[in-house]
């Protein structure tokens, strides 16, 4: 066999071919550099998103929304991170303990701002190198669904732990378990109430559909007296979305159940604070969803309620 000097000679290649150590190190260095750059960009995005969420007010809403839209959210990972940070901020809303009432009222006003911010981002869509597509709106909806299911599971787990505490015979151990339970339950309640408020505001921004919202409300009302937290979330949701939802769905059965809870026979099973919330939302619907009080009147009423609560202790 004769070979021409101009012919290209192909060498046999093996899967585990020997590679000079210098070349291996150079490749690893390049991969590490690329990874570090990507992590740096992700960290920079997280810092900017947190900054926007911390600074946003009704006065700077438009400018910070434009700043949010201008962020370099060009990968699915960064898009998911932005959504996670919004919900992380929401879950830190205080629930509504009496000692922090005014702070809670102030924090509650941020839920509409965050929902409006999300509404401006619903058209954002990202494509990955492997052909996958993710949108801000879809990720928001998926996050709402996963958190709603997670909250249900954790509420059930909380009820089981309470039952275990009640069966505990050791006084010291029981006290320790009770304190741990109360702390975990406080955190759970704060997150759940914050998430429900935000879900309601997302519905008002037309990110969530009426059917999704109605499902959430039905799920809450069926839990009934055994879980006051569900009733609290239900009342908050109805105050937020009731006016709009009443136009597309029949809420009569839901309010019939709420009226039953205000009956004399049921009142002893429900905390006083929850009874006031139920009656407020019933009155709100009766008045065609027009609030009877200004914010200042609400504060005065809250002061009166706090006084009544303190006297009863």
PDB file of C-alpha atoms in Angstrom:
ATOM      1  CA  UNK A   1       0.000   0.000   0.000  1.00  0.00           C
ATOM      2  CA  UNK A   2       1.387   3.382  -0.983  1.00  0.00           C
ATOM      3  CA  UNK A   3       0.659   6.648   0.730  1.00  0.00           C
ATOM      4  CA  UNK A   4       0.748  10.070  -0.777  1.00  0.00           C
ATOM      5  CA  UNK A   5       2.411  12.785   1.190  1.00  0.00           C
ATOM      6  CA  UNK A   6      -0.640  14.935   0.564  1.00  0.00           C
ATOM      7  CA  UNK A   7      -3.082  12.431   2.047  1.00  0.00           C
ATOM      8  CA  UNK A   8      -4.526  13.159   5.514  1.00  0.00           C
ATOM      9  CA  UNK A   9      -3.557  10.457   7.935  1.00  0.00           C
ATOM     10  CA  UNK A  10      -6.220   9.702  10.576  1.00  0.00           C
ATOM     11  CA  UNK A  11      -5.024   8.284  13.854  1.00  0.00           C
ATOM     12  CA  UNK A  12      -7.060   5.843  15.903  1.00  0.00           C
ATOM     13  CA  UNK A  13      -8.725   7.473  18.939  1.00  0.00           C
ATOM     14  CA  UNK A  14      -9.738   5.799  22.183  1.00  0.00           C
ATOM     15  CA  UNK A  15     -12.312   6.881  24.715  1.00  0.00           C
ATOM     16  CA  UNK A  16      -9.765   7.112  27.505  1.00  0.00           C
ATOM     17  CA  UNK A  17      -7.005   8.654  25.458  1.00  0.00           C
ATOM     18  CA  UNK A  18      -4.049  10.076  27.330  1.00  0.00           C
ATOM     19  CA  UNK A  19      -4.206  13.827  27.797  1.00  0.00           C
ATOM     20  CA  UNK A  20      -1.266  15.873  29.050  1.00  0.00           C
ATOM     21  CA  UNK A  21      -1.709  17.029  32.652  1.00  0.00           C
ATOM     22  CA  UNK A  22      -1.216  20.645  31.595  1.00  0.00           C
ATOM     23  CA  UNK A  23      -4.099  20.353  29.127  1.00  0.00           C
ATOM     24  CA  UNK A  24      -6.330  18.757  31.784  1.00  0.00           C
ATOM     25  CA  UNK A  25      -5.577  21.510  34.259  1.00  0.00           C
ATOM     26  CA  UNK A  26      -6.204  24.191  31.663  1.00  0.00           C
ATOM     27  CA  UNK A  27      -9.613  22.657  30.824  1.00  0.00           C
ATOM     28  CA  UNK A  28     -10.590  22.382  34.486  1.00  0.00           C
ATOM     29  CA  UNK A  29      -9.480  25.957  35.058  1.00  0.00           C
ATOM     30  CA  UNK A  30     -11.644  27.171  32.170  1.00  0.00           C
ATOM     31  CA  UNK A  31     -14.694  25.238  33.423  1.00  0.00           C
ATOM     32  CA  UNK A  32     -14.163  26.556  36.942  1.00  0.00           C
ATOM     33  CA  UNK A  33     -13.807  30.102  35.629  1.00  0.00           C
ATOM     34  CA  UNK A  34     -17.030  29.812  33.624  1.00  0.00           C
ATOM     35  CA  UNK A  35     -18.845  28.359  36.642  1.00  0.00           C
ATOM     36  CA  UNK A  36     -17.584  31.106  38.932  1.00  0.00           C
ATOM     37  CA  UNK A  37     -18.659  33.779  36.455  1.00  0.00           C
ATOM     38  CA  UNK A  38     -22.144  32.237  36.253  1.00  0.00           C
ATOM     39  CA  UNK A  39     -22.422  32.045  40.047  1.00  0.00           C
ATOM     40  CA  UNK A  40     -21.271  35.652  40.301  1.00  0.00           C
ATOM     41  CA  UNK A  41     -23.968  36.746  37.834  1.00  0.00           C
ATOM     42  CA  UNK A  42     -26.610  34.774  39.745  1.00  0.00           C
ATOM     43  CA  UNK A  43     -25.513  36.307  43.051  1.00  0.00           C
ATOM     44  CA  UNK A  44     -25.540  39.768  41.488  1.00  0.00           C
ATOM     45  CA  UNK A  45     -29.093  39.187  40.238  1.00  0.00           C
ATOM     46  CA  UNK A  46     -30.243  38.003  43.673  1.00  0.00           C
ATOM     47  CA  UNK A  47     -28.756  41.108  45.262  1.00  0.00           C
ATOM     48  CA  UNK A  48     -30.536  43.405  42.794  1.00  0.00           C
ATOM     49  CA  UNK A  49     -33.895  41.636  43.148  1.00  0.00           C
ATOM     50  CA  UNK A  50     -33.720  41.822  46.947  1.00  0.00           C
ATOM     51  CA  UNK A  51     -32.794  45.483  46.735  1.00  0.00           C
ATOM     52  CA  UNK A  52     -35.837  46.233  44.567  1.00  0.00           C
ATOM     53  CA  UNK A  53     -38.192  44.278  46.816  1.00  0.00           C
ATOM     54  CA  UNK A  54     -36.848  46.044  49.913  1.00  0.00           C
ATOM     55  CA  UNK A  55     -37.078  49.540  48.436  1.00  0.00           C
ATOM     56  CA  UNK A  56     -40.364  49.368  46.527  1.00  0.00           C
ATOM     57  CA  UNK A  57     -43.143  51.788  47.545  1.00  0.00           C
ATOM     58  CA  UNK A  58     -46.166  53.312  45.839  1.00  0.00           C
ATOM     59  CA  UNK A  59     -44.033  56.369  45.014  1.00  0.00           C
ATOM     60  CA  UNK A  60     -41.179  54.558  43.248  1.00  0.00           C
ATOM     61  CA  UNK A  61     -43.249  51.662  41.882  1.00  0.00           C
ATOM     62  CA  UNK A  62     -42.897  52.628  38.206  1.00  0.00           C
ATOM     63  CA  UNK A  63     -39.159  53.295  38.278  1.00  0.00           C
ATOM     64  CA  UNK A  64     -38.347  50.117  40.213  1.00  0.00           C
ATOM     65  CA  UNK A  65     -40.595  48.059  37.927  1.00  0.00           C
ATOM     66  CA  UNK A  66     -38.584  49.268  34.945  1.00  0.00           C
ATOM     67  CA  UNK A  67     -35.405  48.478  36.835  1.00  0.00           C
ATOM     68  CA  UNK A  68     -36.714  44.962  37.555  1.00  0.00           C
ATOM     69  CA  UNK A  69     -37.591  44.411  33.895  1.00  0.00           C
ATOM     70  CA  UNK A  70     -34.102  45.546  32.877  1.00  0.00           C
ATOM     71  CA  UNK A  71     -32.339  42.914  35.010  1.00  0.00           C
ATOM     72  CA  UNK A  72     -30.328  40.262  33.199  1.00  0.00           C
ATOM     73  CA  UNK A  73     -32.804  37.409  33.687  1.00  0.00           C
ATOM     74  CA  UNK A  74     -31.756  35.402  30.641  1.00  0.00           C
ATOM     75  CA  UNK A  75     -31.548  31.851  31.994  1.00  0.00           C
ATOM     76  CA  UNK A  76     -34.183  29.571  33.500  1.00  0.00           C
ATOM     77  CA  UNK A  77     -32.147  29.342  36.699  1.00  0.00           C
ATOM     78  CA  UNK A  78     -32.181  33.123  37.117  1.00  0.00           C
ATOM     79  CA  UNK A  79     -35.877  33.314  36.291  1.00  0.00           C
ATOM     80  CA  UNK A  80     -36.632  30.705  38.940  1.00  0.00           C
ATOM     81  CA  UNK A  81     -34.406  32.553  41.392  1.00  0.00           C
ATOM     82  CA  UNK A  82     -36.269  35.827  40.836  1.00  0.00           C
ATOM     83  CA  UNK A  83     -39.626  34.116  41.480  1.00  0.00           C
ATOM     84  CA  UNK A  84     -38.283  32.372  44.603  1.00  0.00           C
ATOM     85  CA  UNK A  85     -37.045  35.673  46.025  1.00  0.00           C
ATOM     86  CA  UNK A  86     -40.476  37.299  45.596  1.00  0.00           C
ATOM     87  CA  UNK A  87     -42.159  34.478  47.525  1.00  0.00           C
ATOM     88  CA  UNK A  88     -39.350  34.480  50.074  1.00  0.00           C
ATOM     89  CA  UNK A  89     -40.123  38.136  50.773  1.00  0.00           C
ATOM     90  CA  UNK A  90     -43.876  37.475  50.954  1.00  0.00           C
ATOM     91  CA  UNK A  91     -43.435  34.628  53.445  1.00  0.00           C
ATOM     92  CA  UNK A  92     -41.701  37.023  55.841  1.00  0.00           C
ATOM     93  CA  UNK A  93     -44.824  39.161  56.267  1.00  0.00           C
ATOM     94  CA  UNK A  94     -45.914  39.215  59.901  1.00  0.00           C
ATOM     95  CA  UNK A  95     -49.128  37.277  60.428  1.00  0.00           C
ATOM     96  CA  UNK A  96     -51.179  39.628  62.639  1.00  0.00           C
ATOM     97  CA  UNK A  97     -50.294  39.233  66.297  1.00  0.00           C
ATOM     98  CA  UNK A  98     -51.893  41.971  68.392  1.00  0.00           C
ATOM     99  CA  UNK A  99     -48.543  43.330  69.575  1.00  0.00           C
ATOM    100  CA  UNK A 100     -47.476  43.962  65.953  1.00  0.00           C
ATOM    101  CA  UNK A 101     -50.825  45.122  64.597  1.00  0.00           C
ATOM    102  CA  UNK A 102     -49.758  48.412  63.058  1.00  0.00           C
ATOM    103  CA  UNK A 103     -46.586  46.917  61.614  1.00  0.00           C
ATOM    104  CA  UNK A 104     -48.667  44.147  60.078  1.00  0.00           C
ATOM    105  CA  UNK A 105     -51.090  46.636  58.538  1.00  0.00           C
ATOM    106  CA  UNK A 106     -48.150  48.520  57.039  1.00  0.00           C
ATOM    107  CA  UNK A 107     -46.526  45.345  55.672  1.00  0.00           C
ATOM    108  CA  UNK A 108     -49.835  44.179  54.193  1.00  0.00           C
ATOM    109  CA  UNK A 109     -49.747  47.123  51.779  1.00  0.00           C
ATOM    110  CA  UNK A 110     -46.688  45.622  50.085  1.00  0.00           C
ATOM    111  CA  UNK A 111     -48.554  42.551  48.766  1.00  0.00           C
ATOM    112  CA  UNK A 112     -50.314  44.576  46.002  1.00  0.00           C
ATOM    113  CA  UNK A 113     -46.982  46.160  45.043  1.00  0.00           C
ATOM    114  CA  UNK A 114     -45.242  42.795  44.654  1.00  0.00           C
ATOM    115  CA  UNK A 115     -48.215  41.445  42.691  1.00  0.00           C
ATOM    116  CA  UNK A 116     -48.100  44.475  40.399  1.00  0.00           C
ATOM    117  CA  UNK A 117     -44.377  43.921  39.946  1.00  0.00           C
ATOM    118  CA  UNK A 118     -45.056  40.303  38.939  1.00  0.00           C
ATOM    119  CA  UNK A 119     -47.766  41.446  36.526  1.00  0.00           C
ATOM    120  CA  UNK A 120     -45.218  43.601  34.694  1.00  0.00           C
ATOM    121  CA  UNK A 121     -42.969  40.532  34.328  1.00  0.00           C
ATOM    122  CA  UNK A 122     -45.566  38.031  33.038  1.00  0.00           C
ATOM    123  CA  UNK A 123     -44.385  38.388  29.432  1.00  0.00           C
ATOM    124  CA  UNK A 124     -40.780  37.507  30.318  1.00  0.00           C
ATOM    125  CA  UNK A 125     -39.799  34.177  28.770  1.00  0.00           C
ATOM    126  CA  UNK A 126     -36.476  32.361  28.696  1.00  0.00           C
ATOM    127  CA  UNK A 127     -35.211  29.580  26.435  1.00  0.00           C
ATOM    128  CA  UNK A 128     -32.479  27.174  27.537  1.00  0.00           C
ATOM    129  CA  UNK A 129     -29.767  25.650  25.354  1.00  0.00           C
ATOM    130  CA  UNK A 130     -31.513  22.262  25.380  1.00  0.00           C
ATOM    131  CA  UNK A 131     -34.743  23.733  24.010  1.00  0.00           C
ATOM    132  CA  UNK A 132     -36.696  24.132  27.247  1.00  0.00           C
ATOM    133  CA  UNK A 133     -38.838  27.239  27.735  1.00  0.00           C
ATOM    134  CA  UNK A 134     -39.923  28.900  30.967  1.00  0.00           C
ATOM    135  CA  UNK A 135     -42.041  31.993  31.544  1.00  0.00           C
ATOM    136  CA  UNK A 136     -42.302  34.195  34.614  1.00  0.00           C
ATOM    137  CA  UNK A 137     -46.087  33.798  34.700  1.00  0.00           C
ATOM    138  CA  UNK A 138     -45.965  30.001  34.519  1.00  0.00           C
ATOM    139  CA  UNK A 139     -43.365  29.817  37.265  1.00  0.00           C
ATOM    140  CA  UNK A 140     -45.499  32.082  39.476  1.00  0.00           C
ATOM    141  CA  UNK A 141     -48.547  29.846  38.972  1.00  0.00           C
ATOM    142  CA  UNK A 142     -46.526  26.678  39.637  1.00  0.00           C
ATOM    143  CA  UNK A 143     -45.038  28.229  42.774  1.00  0.00           C
ATOM    144  CA  UNK A 144     -48.497  29.161  44.081  1.00  0.00           C
ATOM    145  CA  UNK A 145     -49.737  25.623  43.508  1.00  0.00           C
ATOM    146  CA  UNK A 146     -46.730  23.945  45.132  1.00  0.00           C
ATOM    147  CA  UNK A 147     -46.873  26.226  48.176  1.00  0.00           C
ATOM    148  CA  UNK A 148     -50.616  25.711  48.550  1.00  0.00           C
ATOM    149  CA  UNK A 149     -50.111  21.944  48.598  1.00  0.00           C
ATOM    150  CA  UNK A 150     -47.112  22.278  50.922  1.00  0.00           C
ATOM    151  CA  UNK A 151     -49.123  24.409  53.323  1.00  0.00           C
ATOM    152  CA  UNK A 152     -51.889  21.806  53.428  1.00  0.00           C
ATOM    153  CA  UNK A 153     -49.385  19.036  54.174  1.00  0.00           C
ATOM    154  CA  UNK A 154     -47.653  21.042  56.909  1.00  0.00           C
ATOM    155  CA  UNK A 155     -50.984  21.976  58.521  1.00  0.00           C
ATOM    156  CA  UNK A 156     -51.855  18.278  58.703  1.00  0.00           C
ATOM    157  CA  UNK A 157     -48.422  17.519  60.149  1.00  0.00           C
ATOM    158  CA  UNK A 158     -48.911  20.287  62.699  1.00  0.00           C
ATOM    159  CA  UNK A 159     -52.240  18.775  63.792  1.00  0.00           C
ATOM    160  CA  UNK A 160     -50.571  15.370  64.266  1.00  0.00           C
ATOM    161  CA  UNK A 161     -47.793  16.865  66.385  1.00  0.00           C
ATOM    162  CA  UNK A 162     -50.356  18.620  68.570  1.00  0.00           C
ATOM    163  CA  UNK A 163     -52.145  15.313  69.110  1.00  0.00           C
ATOM    164  CA  UNK A 164     -48.835  13.718  70.136  1.00  0.00           C
ATOM    165  CA  UNK A 165     -48.194  16.527  72.628  1.00  0.00           C
ATOM    166  CA  UNK A 166     -51.620  16.025  74.202  1.00  0.00           C
ATOM    167  CA  UNK A 167     -50.827  12.329  74.706  1.00  0.00           C
ATOM    168  CA  UNK A 168     -47.445  13.003  76.322  1.00  0.00           C
ATOM    169  CA  UNK A 169     -47.417  11.978  80.022  1.00  0.00           C
ATOM    170  CA  UNK A 170     -44.090  13.542  81.043  1.00  0.00           C
ATOM    171  CA  UNK A 171     -44.791  17.157  82.221  1.00  0.00           C
ATOM    172  CA  UNK A 172     -41.286  18.451  81.427  1.00  0.00           C
ATOM    173  CA  UNK A 173     -41.194  16.796  78.035  1.00  0.00           C
ATOM    174  CA  UNK A 174     -44.696  18.010  77.283  1.00  0.00           C
ATOM    175  CA  UNK A 175     -43.743  21.597  78.135  1.00  0.00           C
ATOM    176  CA  UNK A 176     -40.668  21.382  75.897  1.00  0.00           C
ATOM    177  CA  UNK A 177     -42.687  19.953  72.999  1.00  0.00           C
ATOM    178  CA  UNK A 178     -45.360  22.605  73.497  1.00  0.00           C
ATOM    179  CA  UNK A 179     -42.865  25.467  73.277  1.00  0.00           C
ATOM    180  CA  UNK A 180     -41.293  23.980  70.155  1.00  0.00           C
ATOM    181  CA  UNK A 181     -44.721  23.456  68.622  1.00  0.00           C
ATOM    182  CA  UNK A 182     -45.817  27.042  69.311  1.00  0.00           C
ATOM    183  CA  UNK A 183     -42.683  28.478  67.712  1.00  0.00           C
ATOM    184  CA  UNK A 184     -42.973  26.281  64.601  1.00  0.00           C
ATOM    185  CA  UNK A 185     -46.683  26.990  64.383  1.00  0.00           C
ATOM    186  CA  UNK A 186     -46.050  30.745  64.578  1.00  0.00           C
ATOM    187  CA  UNK A 187     -43.645  30.554  61.642  1.00  0.00           C
ATOM    188  CA  UNK A 188     -46.029  28.345  59.690  1.00  0.00           C
ATOM    189  CA  UNK A 189     -48.932  30.715  60.265  1.00  0.00           C
ATOM    190  CA  UNK A 190     -46.894  33.735  59.225  1.00  0.00           C
ATOM    191  CA  UNK A 191     -45.867  32.107  55.970  1.00  0.00           C
ATOM    192  CA  UNK A 192     -49.299  30.714  55.126  1.00  0.00           C
ATOM    193  CA  UNK A 193     -51.123  33.992  55.788  1.00  0.00           C
ATOM    194  CA  UNK A 194     -48.553  35.894  53.715  1.00  0.00           C
ATOM    195  CA  UNK A 195     -48.837  33.429  50.831  1.00  0.00           C
ATOM    196  CA  UNK A 196     -52.658  33.574  50.827  1.00  0.00           C
ATOM    197  CA  UNK A 197     -52.663  37.364  50.743  1.00  0.00           C
ATOM    198  CA  UNK A 198     -50.237  37.364  47.857  1.00  0.00           C
ATOM    199  CA  UNK A 199     -52.282  34.766  45.952  1.00  0.00           C
ATOM    200  CA  UNK A 200     -55.299  37.044  46.256  1.00  0.00           C
ATOM    201  CA  UNK A 201     -53.367  40.001  44.880  1.00  0.00           C
ATOM    202  CA  UNK A 202     -52.044  37.896  41.991  1.00  0.00           C
ATOM    203  CA  UNK A 203     -55.661  37.074  41.119  1.00  0.00           C
ATOM    204  CA  UNK A 204     -56.538  40.773  41.062  1.00  0.00           C
ATOM    205  CA  UNK A 205     -53.666  41.263  38.627  1.00  0.00           C
ATOM    206  CA  UNK A 206     -55.213  38.493  36.450  1.00  0.00           C
ATOM    207  CA  UNK A 207     -52.167  36.258  36.850  1.00  0.00           C
ATOM    208  CA  UNK A 208     -54.305  33.599  38.540  1.00  0.00           C
ATOM    209  CA  UNK A 209     -57.683  32.618  37.063  1.00  0.00           C
ATOM    210  CA  UNK A 210     -61.067  32.757  38.871  1.00  0.00           C
ATOM    211  CA  UNK A 211     -61.219  28.941  38.838  1.00  0.00           C
ATOM    212  CA  UNK A 212     -57.878  28.677  40.639  1.00  0.00           C
ATOM    213  CA  UNK A 213     -59.031  31.236  43.182  1.00  0.00           C
ATOM    214  CA  UNK A 214     -62.361  29.498  43.734  1.00  0.00           C
ATOM    215  CA  UNK A 215     -60.537  26.196  44.293  1.00  0.00           C
ATOM    216  CA  UNK A 216     -58.398  27.823  46.984  1.00  0.00           C
ATOM    217  CA  UNK A 217     -61.450  29.244  48.752  1.00  0.00           C
ATOM    218  CA  UNK A 218     -63.406  25.981  48.621  1.00  0.00           C
ATOM    219  CA  UNK A 219     -60.377  24.165  50.007  1.00  0.00           C
ATOM    220  CA  UNK A 220     -60.187  26.580  52.930  1.00  0.00           C
ATOM    221  CA  UNK A 221     -63.872  26.609  53.781  1.00  0.00           C
ATOM    222  CA  UNK A 222     -64.091  22.804  53.905  1.00  0.00           C
ATOM    223  CA  UNK A 223     -61.479  22.695  56.709  1.00  0.00           C
ATOM    224  CA  UNK A 224     -64.025  24.422  58.926  1.00  0.00           C
ATOM    225  CA  UNK A 225     -63.739  25.048  62.671  1.00  0.00           C
ATOM    226  CA  UNK A 226     -60.986  22.552  63.396  1.00  0.00           C
ATOM    227  CA  UNK A 227     -58.421  24.874  61.831  1.00  0.00           C
ATOM    228  CA  UNK A 228     -58.857  28.577  62.736  1.00  0.00           C
ATOM    229  CA  UNK A 229     -55.870  29.393  60.524  1.00  0.00           C
ATOM    230  CA  UNK A 230     -57.851  28.261  57.474  1.00  0.00           C
ATOM    231  CA  UNK A 231     -60.746  30.504  58.505  1.00  0.00           C
ATOM    232  CA  UNK A 232     -58.369  33.438  58.926  1.00  0.00           C
ATOM    233  CA  UNK A 233     -56.890  32.850  55.468  1.00  0.00           C
ATOM    234  CA  UNK A 234     -60.390  32.435  54.031  1.00  0.00           C
ATOM    235  CA  UNK A 235     -61.536  35.774  55.438  1.00  0.00           C
ATOM    236  CA  UNK A 236     -58.403  37.546  54.179  1.00  0.00           C
ATOM    237  CA  UNK A 237     -58.837  36.028  50.721  1.00  0.00           C
ATOM    238  CA  UNK A 238     -62.518  36.939  50.510  1.00  0.00           C
ATOM    239  CA  UNK A 239     -61.751  40.522  51.498  1.00  0.00           C
ATOM    240  CA  UNK A 240     -59.141  40.679  48.751  1.00  0.00           C
ATOM    241  CA  UNK A 241     -60.872  38.843  45.887  1.00  0.00           C
ATOM    242  CA  UNK A 242     -64.519  38.569  46.937  1.00  0.00           C
ATOM    243  CA  UNK A 243     -65.796  41.493  44.891  1.00  0.00           C
ATOM    244  CA  UNK A 244     -64.279  40.209  41.632  1.00  0.00           C
ATOM    245  CA  UNK A 245     -64.937  36.521  42.313  1.00  0.00           C
ATOM    246  CA  UNK A 246     -68.575  37.186  43.215  1.00  0.00           C
ATOM    247  CA  UNK A 247     -69.119  38.233  39.587  1.00  0.00           C
ATOM    248  CA  UNK A 248     -67.996  34.898  38.113  1.00  0.00           C
ATOM    249  CA  UNK A 249     -68.816  32.320  40.814  1.00  0.00           C
ATOM    250  CA  UNK A 250     -71.673  31.706  43.210  1.00  0.00           C
ATOM    251  CA  UNK A 251     -70.388  32.342  46.728  1.00  0.00           C
ATOM    252  CA  UNK A 252     -73.721  31.825  48.504  1.00  0.00           C
ATOM    253  CA  UNK A 253     -72.819  28.372  49.870  1.00  0.00           C
ATOM    254  CA  UNK A 254     -69.541  29.682  51.230  1.00  0.00           C
ATOM    255  CA  UNK A 255     -71.210  32.565  53.036  1.00  0.00           C
ATOM    256  CA  UNK A 256     -73.962  30.295  54.343  1.00  0.00           C
ATOM    257  CA  UNK A 257     -71.232  28.239  56.030  1.00  0.00           C
ATOM    258  CA  UNK A 258     -69.616  31.378  57.417  1.00  0.00           C
ATOM    259  CA  UNK A 259     -72.951  32.541  58.833  1.00  0.00           C
ATOM    260  CA  UNK A 260     -73.332  29.153  60.510  1.00  0.00           C
ATOM    261  CA  UNK A 261     -69.989  29.717  62.235  1.00  0.00           C
ATOM    262  CA  UNK A 262     -71.293  32.949  63.761  1.00  0.00           C
ATOM    263  CA  UNK A 263     -74.265  31.188  65.345  1.00  0.00           C
ATOM    264  CA  UNK A 264     -74.497  30.990  69.128  1.00  0.00           C
ATOM    265  CA  UNK A 265     -73.861  27.245  69.093  1.00  0.00           C
ATOM    266  CA  UNK A 266     -70.567  27.598  67.184  1.00  0.00           C
ATOM    267  CA  UNK A 267     -69.112  30.750  68.728  1.00  0.00           C
ATOM    268  CA  UNK A 268     -67.566  28.922  71.679  1.00  0.00           C
ATOM    269  CA  UNK A 269     -65.469  26.822  69.296  1.00  0.00           C
ATOM    270  CA  UNK A 270     -63.895  29.747  67.457  1.00  0.00           C
ATOM    271  CA  UNK A 271     -61.325  32.266  68.803  1.00  0.00           C
ATOM    272  CA  UNK A 272     -62.714  35.783  69.307  1.00  0.00           C
ATOM    273  CA  UNK A 273     -60.382  37.290  66.717  1.00  0.00           C
ATOM    274  CA  UNK A 274     -61.578  34.873  64.050  1.00  0.00           C
ATOM    275  CA  UNK A 275     -65.230  35.557  64.916  1.00  0.00           C
ATOM    276  CA  UNK A 276     -64.671  39.271  64.304  1.00  0.00           C
ATOM    277  CA  UNK A 277     -62.988  38.522  60.962  1.00  0.00           C
ATOM    278  CA  UNK A 278     -65.862  36.286  59.822  1.00  0.00           C
ATOM    279  CA  UNK A 279     -68.478  38.878  60.746  1.00  0.00           C
ATOM    280  CA  UNK A 280     -66.482  41.612  58.987  1.00  0.00           C
ATOM    281  CA  UNK A 281     -66.373  39.729  55.687  1.00  0.00           C
ATOM    282  CA  UNK A 282     -70.082  38.835  55.941  1.00  0.00           C
ATOM    283  CA  UNK A 283     -70.910  42.520  56.473  1.00  0.00           C
ATOM    284  CA  UNK A 284     -68.609  43.488  53.607  1.00  0.00           C
ATOM    285  CA  UNK A 285     -70.474  41.310  51.130  1.00  0.00           C
ATOM    286  CA  UNK A 286     -73.847  42.499  52.458  1.00  0.00           C
ATOM    287  CA  UNK A 287     -72.680  46.062  51.744  1.00  0.00           C
ATOM    288  CA  UNK A 288     -71.812  45.159  48.115  1.00  0.00           C
ATOM    289  CA  UNK A 289     -68.098  44.873  48.987  1.00  0.00           C
ATOM    290  CA  UNK A 290     -67.865  48.558  49.914  1.00  0.00           C
ATOM    291  CA  UNK A 291     -65.807  49.003  53.107  1.00  0.00           C
ATOM    292  CA  UNK A 292     -67.684  50.888  55.803  1.00  0.00           C
ATOM    293  CA  UNK A 293     -64.589  52.298  57.508  1.00  0.00           C
ATOM    294  CA  UNK A 294     -61.562  54.303  56.508  1.00  0.00           C
ATOM    295  CA  UNK A 295     -58.123  53.122  57.569  1.00  0.00           C
ATOM    296  CA  UNK A 296     -58.179  55.436  60.584  1.00  0.00           C
ATOM    297  CA  UNK A 297     -61.493  53.983  61.719  1.00  0.00           C
ATOM    298  CA  UNK A 298     -60.033  50.501  61.352  1.00  0.00           C
ATOM    299  CA  UNK A 299     -57.192  51.496  63.647  1.00  0.00           C
ATOM    300  CA  UNK A 300     -59.632  52.792  66.234  1.00  0.00           C
ATOM    301  CA  UNK A 301     -61.620  49.589  66.061  1.00  0.00           C
ATOM    302  CA  UNK A 302     -58.464  47.561  66.432  1.00  0.00           C
ATOM    303  CA  UNK A 303     -57.526  49.570  69.539  1.00  0.00           C
ATOM    304  CA  UNK A 304     -60.929  48.791  71.008  1.00  0.00           C
ATOM    305  CA  UNK A 305     -60.540  45.108  70.174  1.00  0.00           C
ATOM    306  CA  UNK A 306     -57.082  44.989  71.741  1.00  0.00           C
ATOM    307  CA  UNK A 307     -58.518  46.554  74.876  1.00  0.00           C
ATOM    308  CA  UNK A 308     -61.258  43.939  75.003  1.00  0.00           C
ATOM    309  CA  UNK A 309     -58.730  41.152  74.516  1.00  0.00           C
ATOM    310  CA  UNK A 310     -56.523  42.502  77.323  1.00  0.00           C
ATOM    311  CA  UNK A 311     -59.471  42.737  79.705  1.00  0.00           C
ATOM    312  CA  UNK A 312     -60.416  39.147  79.019  1.00  0.00           C
ATOM    313  CA  UNK A 313     -56.947  37.885  79.981  1.00  0.00           C
TER     314      UNK A 313
END
